[in-house]
Coordinates of C-alpha atoms and ligand atoms in Angstrom, one line a residue:
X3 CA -1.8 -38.0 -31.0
X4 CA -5.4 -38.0 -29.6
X5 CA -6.3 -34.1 -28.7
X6 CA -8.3 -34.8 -25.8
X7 CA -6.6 -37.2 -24.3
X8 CA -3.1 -38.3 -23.4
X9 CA -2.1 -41.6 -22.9
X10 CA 1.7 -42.6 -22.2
X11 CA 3.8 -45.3 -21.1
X12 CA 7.6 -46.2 -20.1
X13 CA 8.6 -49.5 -20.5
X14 CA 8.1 -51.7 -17.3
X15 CA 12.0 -52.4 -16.1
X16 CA 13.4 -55.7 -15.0
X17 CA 14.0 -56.1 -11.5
X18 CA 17.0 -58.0 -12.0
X19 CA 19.6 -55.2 -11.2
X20 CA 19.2 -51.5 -10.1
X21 CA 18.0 -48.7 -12.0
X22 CA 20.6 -46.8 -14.3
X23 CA 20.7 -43.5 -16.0
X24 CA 18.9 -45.1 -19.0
X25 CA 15.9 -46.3 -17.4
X26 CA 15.9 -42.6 -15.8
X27 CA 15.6 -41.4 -18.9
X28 CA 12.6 -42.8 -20.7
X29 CA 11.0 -42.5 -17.1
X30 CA 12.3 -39.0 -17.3
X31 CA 10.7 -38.1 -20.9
X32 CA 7.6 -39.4 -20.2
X33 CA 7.3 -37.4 -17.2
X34 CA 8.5 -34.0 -19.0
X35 CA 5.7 -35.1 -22.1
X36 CA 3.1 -35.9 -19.6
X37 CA 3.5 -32.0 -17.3
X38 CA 3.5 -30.5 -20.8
X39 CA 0.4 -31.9 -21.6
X40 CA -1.2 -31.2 -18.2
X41 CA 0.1 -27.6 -18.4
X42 CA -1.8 -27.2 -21.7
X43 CA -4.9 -28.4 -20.3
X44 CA -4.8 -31.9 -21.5
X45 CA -5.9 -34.8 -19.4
X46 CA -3.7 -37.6 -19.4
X47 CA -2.5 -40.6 -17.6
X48 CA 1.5 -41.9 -17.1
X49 CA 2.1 -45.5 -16.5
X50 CA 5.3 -47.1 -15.2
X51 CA 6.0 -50.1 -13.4
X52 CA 8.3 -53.6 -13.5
X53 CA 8.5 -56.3 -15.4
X54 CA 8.9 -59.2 -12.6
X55 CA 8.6 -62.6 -14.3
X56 CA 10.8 -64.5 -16.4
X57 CA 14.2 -66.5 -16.3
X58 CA 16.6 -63.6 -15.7
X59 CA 14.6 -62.3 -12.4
X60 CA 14.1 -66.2 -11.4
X61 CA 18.3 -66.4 -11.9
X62 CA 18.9 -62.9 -10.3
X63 CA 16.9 -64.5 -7.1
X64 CA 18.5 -67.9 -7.4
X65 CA 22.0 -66.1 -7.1
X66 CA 20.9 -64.2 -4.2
X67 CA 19.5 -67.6 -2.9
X68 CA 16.0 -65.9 -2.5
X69 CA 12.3 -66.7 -3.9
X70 CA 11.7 -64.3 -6.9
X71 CA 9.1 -62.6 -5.2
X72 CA 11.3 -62.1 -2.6
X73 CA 13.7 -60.4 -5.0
X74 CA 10.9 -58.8 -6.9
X75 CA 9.6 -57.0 -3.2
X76 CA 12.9 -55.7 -2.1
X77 CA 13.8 -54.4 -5.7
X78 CA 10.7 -52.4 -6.5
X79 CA 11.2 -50.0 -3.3
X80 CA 14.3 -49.2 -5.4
X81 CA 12.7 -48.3 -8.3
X82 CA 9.9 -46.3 -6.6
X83 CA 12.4 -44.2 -4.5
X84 CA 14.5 -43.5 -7.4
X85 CA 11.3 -42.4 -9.5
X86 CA 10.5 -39.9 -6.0
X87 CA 13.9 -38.4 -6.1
X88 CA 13.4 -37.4 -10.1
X89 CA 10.2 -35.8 -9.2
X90 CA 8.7 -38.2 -11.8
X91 CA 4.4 -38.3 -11.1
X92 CA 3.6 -41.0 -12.6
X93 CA -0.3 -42.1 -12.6
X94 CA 0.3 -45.9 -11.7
X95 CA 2.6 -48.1 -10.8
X96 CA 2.4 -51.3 -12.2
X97 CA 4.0 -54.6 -11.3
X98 CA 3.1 -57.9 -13.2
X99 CA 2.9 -59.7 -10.1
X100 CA 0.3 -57.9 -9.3
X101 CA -2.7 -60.0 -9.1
X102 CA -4.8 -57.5 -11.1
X103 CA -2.1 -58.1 -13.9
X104 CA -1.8 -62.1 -14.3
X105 CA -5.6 -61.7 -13.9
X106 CA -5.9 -60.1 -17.3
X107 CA -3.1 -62.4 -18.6
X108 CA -4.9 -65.2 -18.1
X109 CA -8.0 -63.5 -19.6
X110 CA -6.2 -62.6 -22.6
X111 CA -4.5 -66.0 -23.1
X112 CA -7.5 -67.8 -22.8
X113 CA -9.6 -65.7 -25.5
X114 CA -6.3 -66.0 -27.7
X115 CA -6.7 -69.8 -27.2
X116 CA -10.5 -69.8 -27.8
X117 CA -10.0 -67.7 -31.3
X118 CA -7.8 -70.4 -32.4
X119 CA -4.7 -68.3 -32.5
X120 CA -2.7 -70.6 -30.0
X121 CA -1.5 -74.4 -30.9
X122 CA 0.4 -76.6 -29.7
X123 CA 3.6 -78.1 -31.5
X124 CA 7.1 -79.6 -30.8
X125 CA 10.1 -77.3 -31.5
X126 CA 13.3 -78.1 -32.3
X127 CA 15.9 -75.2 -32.0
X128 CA 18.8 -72.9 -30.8
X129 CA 17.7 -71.2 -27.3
X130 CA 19.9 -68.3 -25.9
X131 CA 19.3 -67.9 -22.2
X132 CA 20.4 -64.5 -22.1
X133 CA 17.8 -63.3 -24.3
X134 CA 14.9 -66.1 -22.9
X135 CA 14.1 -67.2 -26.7
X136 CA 14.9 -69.3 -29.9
X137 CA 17.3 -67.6 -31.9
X138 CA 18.0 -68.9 -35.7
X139 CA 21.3 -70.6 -36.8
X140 CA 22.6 -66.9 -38.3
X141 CA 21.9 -65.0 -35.3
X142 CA 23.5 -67.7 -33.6
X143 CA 27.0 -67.5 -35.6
X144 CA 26.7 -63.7 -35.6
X145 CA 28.3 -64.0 -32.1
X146 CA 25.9 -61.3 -30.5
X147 CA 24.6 -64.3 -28.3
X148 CA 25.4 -65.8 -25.3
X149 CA 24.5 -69.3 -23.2
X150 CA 23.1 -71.0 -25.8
X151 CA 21.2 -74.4 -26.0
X152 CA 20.1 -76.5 -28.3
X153 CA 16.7 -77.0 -26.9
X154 CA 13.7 -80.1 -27.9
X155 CA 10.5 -78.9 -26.6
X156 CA 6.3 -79.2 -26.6
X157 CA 5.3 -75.6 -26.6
X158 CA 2.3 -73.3 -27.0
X159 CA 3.0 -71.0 -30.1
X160 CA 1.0 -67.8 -30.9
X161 CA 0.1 -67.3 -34.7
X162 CA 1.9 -64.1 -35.6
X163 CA 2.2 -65.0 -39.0
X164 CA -1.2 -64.9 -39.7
X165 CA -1.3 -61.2 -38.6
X166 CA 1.7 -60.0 -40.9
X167 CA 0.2 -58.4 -44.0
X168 CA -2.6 -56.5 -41.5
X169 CA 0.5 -55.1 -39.7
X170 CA 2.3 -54.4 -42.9
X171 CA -0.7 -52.6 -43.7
X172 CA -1.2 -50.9 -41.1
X173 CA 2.0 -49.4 -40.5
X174 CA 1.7 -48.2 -44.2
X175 CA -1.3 -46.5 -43.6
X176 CA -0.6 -44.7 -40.3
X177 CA 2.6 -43.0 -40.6
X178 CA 3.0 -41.8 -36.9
X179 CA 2.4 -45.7 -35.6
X180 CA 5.7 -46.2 -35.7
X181 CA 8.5 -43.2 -34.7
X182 CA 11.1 -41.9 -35.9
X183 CA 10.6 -42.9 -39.2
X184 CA 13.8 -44.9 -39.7
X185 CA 12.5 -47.0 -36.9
X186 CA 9.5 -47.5 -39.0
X187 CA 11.8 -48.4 -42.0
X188 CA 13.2 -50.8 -39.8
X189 CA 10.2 -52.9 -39.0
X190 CA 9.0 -52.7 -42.2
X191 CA 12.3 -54.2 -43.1
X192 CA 12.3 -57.1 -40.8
X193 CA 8.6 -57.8 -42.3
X194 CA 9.6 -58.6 -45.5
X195 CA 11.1 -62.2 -44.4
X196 CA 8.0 -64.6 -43.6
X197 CA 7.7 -64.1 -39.4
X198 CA 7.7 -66.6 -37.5
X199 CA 4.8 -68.0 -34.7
X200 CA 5.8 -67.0 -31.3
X201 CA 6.3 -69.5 -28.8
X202 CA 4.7 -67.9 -25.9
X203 CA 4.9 -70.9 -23.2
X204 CA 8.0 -72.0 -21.1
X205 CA 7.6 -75.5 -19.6
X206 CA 7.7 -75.7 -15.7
X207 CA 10.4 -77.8 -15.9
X208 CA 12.5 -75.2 -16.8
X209 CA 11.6 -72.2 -16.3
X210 CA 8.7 -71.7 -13.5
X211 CA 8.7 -68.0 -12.4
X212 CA 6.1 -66.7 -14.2
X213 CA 2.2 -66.7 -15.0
X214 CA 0.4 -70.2 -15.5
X215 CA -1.0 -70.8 -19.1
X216 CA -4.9 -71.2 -17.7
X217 CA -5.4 -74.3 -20.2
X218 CA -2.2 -76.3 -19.6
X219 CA -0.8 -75.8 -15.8
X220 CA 2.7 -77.5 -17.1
X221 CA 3.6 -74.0 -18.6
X222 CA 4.2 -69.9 -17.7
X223 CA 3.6 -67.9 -20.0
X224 CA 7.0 -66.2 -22.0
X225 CA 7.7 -63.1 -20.0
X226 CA 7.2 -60.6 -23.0
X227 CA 3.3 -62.2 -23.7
X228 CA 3.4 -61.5 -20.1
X229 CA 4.8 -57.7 -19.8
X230 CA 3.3 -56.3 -22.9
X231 CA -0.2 -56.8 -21.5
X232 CA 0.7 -54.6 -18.9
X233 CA -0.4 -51.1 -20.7
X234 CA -4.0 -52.6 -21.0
X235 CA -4.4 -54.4 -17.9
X236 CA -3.2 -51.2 -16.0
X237 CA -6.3 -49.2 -17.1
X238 CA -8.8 -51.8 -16.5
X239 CA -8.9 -53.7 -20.2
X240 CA -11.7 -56.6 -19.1
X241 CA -12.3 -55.2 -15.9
X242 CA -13.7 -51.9 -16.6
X243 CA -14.3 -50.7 -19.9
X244 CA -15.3 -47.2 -19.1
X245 CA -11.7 -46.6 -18.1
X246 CA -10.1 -48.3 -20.4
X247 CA -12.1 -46.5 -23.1
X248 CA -11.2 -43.5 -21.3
X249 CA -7.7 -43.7 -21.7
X250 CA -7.2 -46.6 -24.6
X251 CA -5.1 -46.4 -27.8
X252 CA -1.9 -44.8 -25.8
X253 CA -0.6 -41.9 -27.4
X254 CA 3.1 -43.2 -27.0
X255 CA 4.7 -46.0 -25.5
X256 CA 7.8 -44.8 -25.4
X257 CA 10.8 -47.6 -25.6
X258 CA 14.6 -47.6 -26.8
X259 CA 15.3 -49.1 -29.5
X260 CA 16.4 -52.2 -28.1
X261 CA 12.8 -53.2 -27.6
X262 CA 11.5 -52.3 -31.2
X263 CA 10.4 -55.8 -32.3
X264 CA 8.3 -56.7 -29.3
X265 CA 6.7 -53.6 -29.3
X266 CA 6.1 -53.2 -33.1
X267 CA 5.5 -56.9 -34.1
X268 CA 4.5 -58.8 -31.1
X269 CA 2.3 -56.4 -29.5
X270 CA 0.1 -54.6 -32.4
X271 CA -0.2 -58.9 -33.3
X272 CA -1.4 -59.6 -30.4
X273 CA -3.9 -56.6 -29.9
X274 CA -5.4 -57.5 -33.3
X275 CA -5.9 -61.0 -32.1
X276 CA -8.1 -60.0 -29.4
X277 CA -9.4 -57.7 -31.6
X278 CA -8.5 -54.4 -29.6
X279 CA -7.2 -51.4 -31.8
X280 CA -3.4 -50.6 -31.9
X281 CA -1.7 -47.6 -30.2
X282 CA -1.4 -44.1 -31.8
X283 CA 2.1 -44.4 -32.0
X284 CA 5.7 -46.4 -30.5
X285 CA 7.9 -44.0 -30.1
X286 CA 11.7 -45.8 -29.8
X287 CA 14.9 -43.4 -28.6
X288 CA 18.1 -44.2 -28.7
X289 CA 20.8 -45.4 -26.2
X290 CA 23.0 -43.8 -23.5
X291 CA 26.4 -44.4 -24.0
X292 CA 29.0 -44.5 -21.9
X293 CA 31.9 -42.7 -23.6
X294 CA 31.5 -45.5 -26.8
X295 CA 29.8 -47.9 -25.2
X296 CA 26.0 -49.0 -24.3
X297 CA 25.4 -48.7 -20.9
X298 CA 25.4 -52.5 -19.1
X299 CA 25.8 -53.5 -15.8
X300 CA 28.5 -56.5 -17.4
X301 CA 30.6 -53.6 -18.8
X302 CA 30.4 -52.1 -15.5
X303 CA 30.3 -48.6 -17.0
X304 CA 26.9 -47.9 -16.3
X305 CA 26.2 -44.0 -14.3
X306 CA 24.4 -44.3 -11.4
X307 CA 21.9 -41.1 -11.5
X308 CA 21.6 -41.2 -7.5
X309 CA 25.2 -39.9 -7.4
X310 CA 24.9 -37.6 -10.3
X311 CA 21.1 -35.6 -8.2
X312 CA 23.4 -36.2 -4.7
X313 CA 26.4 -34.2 -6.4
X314 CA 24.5 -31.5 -8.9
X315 CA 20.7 -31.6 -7.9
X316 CA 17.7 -33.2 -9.3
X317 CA 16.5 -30.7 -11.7
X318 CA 20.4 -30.4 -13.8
X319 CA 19.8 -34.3 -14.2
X320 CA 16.9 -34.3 -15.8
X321 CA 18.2 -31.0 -17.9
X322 CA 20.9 -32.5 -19.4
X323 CA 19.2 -35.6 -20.1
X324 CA 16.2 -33.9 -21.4
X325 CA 18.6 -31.2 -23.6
X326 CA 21.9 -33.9 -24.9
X327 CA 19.9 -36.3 -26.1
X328 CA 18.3 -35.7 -29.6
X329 CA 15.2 -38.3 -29.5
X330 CA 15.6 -41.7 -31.5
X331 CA 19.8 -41.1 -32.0
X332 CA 22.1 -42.3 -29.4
X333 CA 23.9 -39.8 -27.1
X334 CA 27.2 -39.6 -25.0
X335 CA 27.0 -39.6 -21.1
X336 CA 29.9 -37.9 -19.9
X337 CA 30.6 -36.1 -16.2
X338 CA 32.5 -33.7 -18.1
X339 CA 30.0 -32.4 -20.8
X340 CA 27.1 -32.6 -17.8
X341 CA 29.3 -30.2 -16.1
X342 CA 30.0 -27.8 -19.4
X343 CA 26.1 -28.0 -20.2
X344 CA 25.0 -27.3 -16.7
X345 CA 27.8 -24.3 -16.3
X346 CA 26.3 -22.9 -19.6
X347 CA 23.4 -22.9 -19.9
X348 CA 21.9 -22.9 -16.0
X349 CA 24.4 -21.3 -14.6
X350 CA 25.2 -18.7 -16.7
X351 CA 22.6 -18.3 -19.2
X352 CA 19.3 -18.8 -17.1
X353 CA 20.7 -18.5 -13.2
X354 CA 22.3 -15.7 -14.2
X355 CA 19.4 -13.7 -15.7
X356 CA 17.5 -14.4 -12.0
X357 CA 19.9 -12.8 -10.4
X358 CA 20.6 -10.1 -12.4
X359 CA 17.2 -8.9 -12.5
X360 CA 16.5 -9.6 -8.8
X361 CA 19.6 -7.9 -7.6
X362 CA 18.8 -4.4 -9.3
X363 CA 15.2 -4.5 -8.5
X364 CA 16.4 -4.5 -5.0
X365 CA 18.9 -2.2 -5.3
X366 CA 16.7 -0.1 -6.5
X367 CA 13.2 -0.5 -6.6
X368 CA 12.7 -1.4 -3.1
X369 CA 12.9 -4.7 -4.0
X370 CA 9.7 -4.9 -5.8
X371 CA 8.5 -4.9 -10.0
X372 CA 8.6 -1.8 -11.4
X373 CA 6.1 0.0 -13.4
X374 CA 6.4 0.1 -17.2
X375 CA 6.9 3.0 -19.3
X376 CA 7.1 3.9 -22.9
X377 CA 8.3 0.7 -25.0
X378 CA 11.2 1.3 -27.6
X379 CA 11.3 -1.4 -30.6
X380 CA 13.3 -3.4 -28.3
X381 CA 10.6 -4.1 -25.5
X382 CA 8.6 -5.1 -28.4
X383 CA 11.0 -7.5 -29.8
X384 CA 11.8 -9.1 -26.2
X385 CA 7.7 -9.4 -25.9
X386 CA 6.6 -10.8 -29.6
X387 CA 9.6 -13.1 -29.7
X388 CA 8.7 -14.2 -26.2
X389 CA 4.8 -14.9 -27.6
X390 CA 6.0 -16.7 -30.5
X391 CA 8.2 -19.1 -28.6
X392 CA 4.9 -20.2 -26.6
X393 CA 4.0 -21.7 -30.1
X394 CA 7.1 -23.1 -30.8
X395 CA 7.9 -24.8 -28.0
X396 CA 4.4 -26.2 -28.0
X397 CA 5.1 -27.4 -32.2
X398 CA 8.3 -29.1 -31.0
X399 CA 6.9 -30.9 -27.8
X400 CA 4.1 -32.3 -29.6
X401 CA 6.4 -33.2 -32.7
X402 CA 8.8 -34.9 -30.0
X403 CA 11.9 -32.9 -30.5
X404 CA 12.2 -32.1 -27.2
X405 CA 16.4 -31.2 -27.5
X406 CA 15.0 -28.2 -29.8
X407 CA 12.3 -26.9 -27.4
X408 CA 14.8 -26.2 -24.7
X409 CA 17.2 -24.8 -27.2
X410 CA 14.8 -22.2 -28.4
X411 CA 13.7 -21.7 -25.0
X412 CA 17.3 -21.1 -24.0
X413 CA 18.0 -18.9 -27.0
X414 CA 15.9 -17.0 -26.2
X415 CA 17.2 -16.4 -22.3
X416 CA 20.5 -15.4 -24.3
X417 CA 18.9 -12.6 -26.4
X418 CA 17.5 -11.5 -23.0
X419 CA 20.9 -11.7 -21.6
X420 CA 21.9 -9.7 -24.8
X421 CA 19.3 -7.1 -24.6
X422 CA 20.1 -6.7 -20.4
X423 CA 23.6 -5.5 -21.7
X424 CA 22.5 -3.4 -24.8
X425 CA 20.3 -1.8 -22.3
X426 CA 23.1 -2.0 -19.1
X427 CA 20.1 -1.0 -16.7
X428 CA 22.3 -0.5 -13.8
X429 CA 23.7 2.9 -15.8
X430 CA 20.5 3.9 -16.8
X431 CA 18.8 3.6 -13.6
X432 CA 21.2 6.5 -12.7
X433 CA 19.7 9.5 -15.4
X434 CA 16.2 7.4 -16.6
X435 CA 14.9 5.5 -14.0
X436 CA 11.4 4.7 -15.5
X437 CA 13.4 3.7 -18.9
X438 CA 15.4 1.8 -16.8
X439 CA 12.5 0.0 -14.6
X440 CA 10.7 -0.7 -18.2
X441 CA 14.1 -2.8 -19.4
X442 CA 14.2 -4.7 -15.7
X443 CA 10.1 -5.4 -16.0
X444 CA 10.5 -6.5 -19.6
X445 CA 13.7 -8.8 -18.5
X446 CA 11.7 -10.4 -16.1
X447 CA 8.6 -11.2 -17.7
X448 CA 10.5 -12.8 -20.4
X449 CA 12.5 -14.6 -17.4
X450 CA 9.1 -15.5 -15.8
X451 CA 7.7 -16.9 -19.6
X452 CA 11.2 -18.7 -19.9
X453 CA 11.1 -20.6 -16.5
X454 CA 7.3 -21.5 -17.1
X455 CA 7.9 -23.1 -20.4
X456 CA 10.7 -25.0 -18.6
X457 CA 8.7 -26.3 -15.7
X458 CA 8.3 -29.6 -17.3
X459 CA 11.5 -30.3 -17.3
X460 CA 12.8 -28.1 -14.2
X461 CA 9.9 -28.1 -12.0
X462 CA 12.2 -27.1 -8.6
X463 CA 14.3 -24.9 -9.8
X464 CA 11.5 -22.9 -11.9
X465 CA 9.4 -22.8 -9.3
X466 CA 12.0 -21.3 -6.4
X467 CA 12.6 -18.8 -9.8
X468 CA 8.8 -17.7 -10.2
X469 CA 8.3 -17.5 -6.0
X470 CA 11.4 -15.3 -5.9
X471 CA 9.5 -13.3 -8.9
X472 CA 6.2 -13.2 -6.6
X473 CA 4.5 -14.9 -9.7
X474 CA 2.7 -17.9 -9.2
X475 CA 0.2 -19.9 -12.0
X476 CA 1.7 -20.8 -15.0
X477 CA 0.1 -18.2 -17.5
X478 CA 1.9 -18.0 -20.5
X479 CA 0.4 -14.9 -21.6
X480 CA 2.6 -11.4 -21.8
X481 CA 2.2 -9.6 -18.6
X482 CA 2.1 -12.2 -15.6
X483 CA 4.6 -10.0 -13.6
X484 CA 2.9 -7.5 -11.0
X485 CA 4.1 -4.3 -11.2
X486 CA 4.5 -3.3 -7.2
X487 CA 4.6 -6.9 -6.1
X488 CA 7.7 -7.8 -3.6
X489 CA 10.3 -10.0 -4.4
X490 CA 11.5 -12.6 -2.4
X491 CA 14.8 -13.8 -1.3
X492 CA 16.3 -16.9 -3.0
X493 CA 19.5 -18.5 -3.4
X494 CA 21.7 -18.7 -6.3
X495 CA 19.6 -20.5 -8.7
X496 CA 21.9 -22.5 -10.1
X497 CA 25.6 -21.9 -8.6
X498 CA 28.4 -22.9 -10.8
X499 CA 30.3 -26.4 -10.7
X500 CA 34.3 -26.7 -11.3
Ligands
LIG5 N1 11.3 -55.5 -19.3 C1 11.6 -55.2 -20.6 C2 10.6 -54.2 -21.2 C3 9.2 -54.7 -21.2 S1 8.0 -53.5 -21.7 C4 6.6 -54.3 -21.8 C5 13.0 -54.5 -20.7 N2 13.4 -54.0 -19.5 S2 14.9 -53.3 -19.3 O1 14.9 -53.0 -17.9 O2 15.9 -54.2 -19.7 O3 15.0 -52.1 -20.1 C6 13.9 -51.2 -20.4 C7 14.3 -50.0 -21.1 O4 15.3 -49.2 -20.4 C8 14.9 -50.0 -22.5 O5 14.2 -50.3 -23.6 C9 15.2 -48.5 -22.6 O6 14.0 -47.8 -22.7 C10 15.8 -48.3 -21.2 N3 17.3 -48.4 -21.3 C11 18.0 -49.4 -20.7 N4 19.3 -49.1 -21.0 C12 19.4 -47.9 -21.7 C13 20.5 -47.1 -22.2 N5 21.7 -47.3 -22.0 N6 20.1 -45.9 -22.8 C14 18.8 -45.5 -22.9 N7 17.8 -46.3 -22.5 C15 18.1 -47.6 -22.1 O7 13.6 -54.4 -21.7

């Protein structure tokens, strides 16, 4: 990752169906990545948008009996409203129908074309629908496809092969291009067998919802030559190269692992064509799955996530998601570990340390911090184990393990839980009440350090925690909590679900 700068992207979605759980979750992780790297001082930029061209939006519209753009127009409010309701604040929005998109398309096609990496050339071959491309006689019989055709065409074909050994090589000699490692292992696996030229042109006659080739106007481009593009042409690649310097390579395009080829073969080829260098580093998670099963709209399992922030709140959403899922392995969706997790480890782990605290500072220090006094080896250990978290939180976020961060954040809310009972400051406060104002002031500062760390991911809830603290800023240093300072009144942070 580039120190000075952060670049990230999501996927852009189709806008053939309504967003589910799993494309709130990459749009979720990119978020949490993106506030961690503001928090630490880092300038960066989050892109998201959707991927509108292609066959299945032209047959989602068809069904509807709708132009695509059409479709594409009432879809994307969808998108952007569910992206407002997650609190996700994204940089830009992009949508290949955007005019400053196919612009660069074009652009890129043509120089493609002019460098002699496009030619023309009849195919002969198996074409699934579903998946919009030729597929070979094996994957074929493996059953994994449906609607397919044998096709006879004139098409425009990109020359990937040519670029094969420079992306072997390249993924050999940067480590971190491609994450997690087995991913890597994966491509490099696939690369061994000669690759194939991509066909990157749909005739009209077919297909005719997407971008024109600008040097045969019988064609569209394929969607994916099309989509790709989209994380250059958002920061003004061949428009203005003082932004695009000022953001390009991305840090991490973030994808699930369904996407791994286009992103690790297709794209790097096609950067390398037009001679522009290759992102830091492809990051690919794993799947949601419903109890056994991927997500899909056709197995009608999928989990809506407007139902899940209506029933349990925004910031418990993007908790669980954030906590259950260890990044690049596949993870279970269920209501009923949700609930267990949220129970757990909001409401009685963190929520529960608010309240605590709060209530017997009110009770009886006129509802404001108290005053420190001497600090036993316990006050020390709540303190230094609070500083060193800083730094391991900070080591897991920017090695992506983002599961572990929040453990060790919440661990470390349970030794404060443990200490608050070692200590039981509501006795104390009855023969030592300076001792017992030391353990209250020391519980909340580590409370205040805990929800700060945890903004990223919680940036509601922590925040209603650090107003009802009377501590604003996110300081991460030891000592943020104002001795004297009034607390405020708050809810239950997180009230338990049955
Ligand atoms: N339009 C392409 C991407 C083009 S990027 C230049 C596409 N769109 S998609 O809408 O079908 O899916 C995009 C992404 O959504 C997946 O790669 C993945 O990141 C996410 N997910 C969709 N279903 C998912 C799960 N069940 N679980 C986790 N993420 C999944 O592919």
């Amino acid at each position: 990752m580039n120190g000075k700068k952060f670049y990230i992207t999501t996927p852009i979605y189709y806008v053939n169906d309504k967003p589910h759980i799993g494309h709130a979750y990459t749009t979720i992780l990119a978020d949490v990545l993106t506030r961690f790297q503001k928090k630490s001082g880092i300038s960066s930029y989050f892109l998201t948008g959707l991927d509108e061209h292609g066959q299945k939006v032209q047959q989602a519209a068809e069904k509807q009996g709708i132009e695509p753009q059409r479709h594409c127009d009432e879809m994307a409010p969808r998108f952007v409203e569910l992206w407002e309701k997650l609190h996700i604040s994204y940089d830009d929005f992009i949508r290949t129908t955007e005019e400053r998109h196919k612009t660069i398309v074009r652009q890129i096609l043509q120089e493609v074309y002019d460098r002699g990496d496009i030619y023309e050339d009849e195919y002969e071959g198996l074409y699934s629908v579903t998946e919009e491309r030729f597929i070979t006689e094996k994957e074929a019989e493996s059953g994994e496809f449906r609607d397919i055709k044998k096709l006879k065409e004139k098409n425009y074909f990109f020359k990937m092969s040519y670029y094969q050994q420079k992306l072997i090589d390249h993924i050999n000699s940067n480590p971190g291009f491609i994450q997690p490692e087995h991913r890597k292992n994966e491509v490099l696996g696939f690369l061994q067998k000669p690759l194939n030229d991509l066909c990157i042109s749909r005739p009209k006659s077919r297909l005719n919802w997407g971008i024109e080739l600008p040097f045969n106007s019988d064609y569209v481009t394929y969607v994916w030559f099309d989509a790709l593009i989209n994380y250059v042409s958002a920061i003004g690649f061949g428009k203005n190269e003082d932004e695009f310097r000022k953001w390009w390579p991305a840090s991490y395009h973030l994808i699930g692992k369904d996407i791994l080829t286009t992103h690790c073969v297709y794209w790097p080829t096609m950067l390398m064509s037009i001679g522009v260098e290759l992102p830091d580093s492809i990051f690919a998670h794993g799947w949601w799955l419903s109890g056994e099963s991927k997500m899909s709209k056709s197995l009608g399992n999928v989990i809506n996530p407007i139902d899940l922030i209506d029933d349990y709140g925004v910031d418990p959403v993007r908790y669980y998601l954030m906590r259950e899922m260890v990044l690049g392995q596949d993870a279970k969706f269920t209501v009923d570990s949700f609930i267990k997790r949220y129970n757990s480890d909001l409401a009685n782990d963190f929520g529960n340390l608010l309240s605590r605290v709060s209530t017997l500072m009110k009770k009886n220090y006129d509802g404001k911090i108290p005053e420190t006094g001497d600090l036993t080896i316990s006050e020390e250990d709540i303190r230094t184990t609070g500083e060193s978290l800083v730094n391991t939180v900070e080591t897991k976020i920017s090695s992506m393990e983002v599961n572990e961060a929040i453990e060790e954040i919440l661990q470390y809310v349970r030794k404060v839980n443990k200490y608050m009972e070692e200590k039981a400051p509501w006795k104390l406060v009855k023969e030592d009440k300076e001792s017992a104002g030391t353990v209250l002031y020391t519980a909340g500062e580590a409370l205040r350090i805990s929800a700060v760390l945890l903004s990223p991911v919680m940036p509601n809830r922590t925040e209603i925690l650090l107003e009802a603290l009377n501590a604003y800023g996110g300081d991460l240093n030891w000592g943020g909590l104002k001795p004297g300072s009034e607390l405020k009144d708050h809810k239950p942070l997180f009230p338990r679900v049955k």
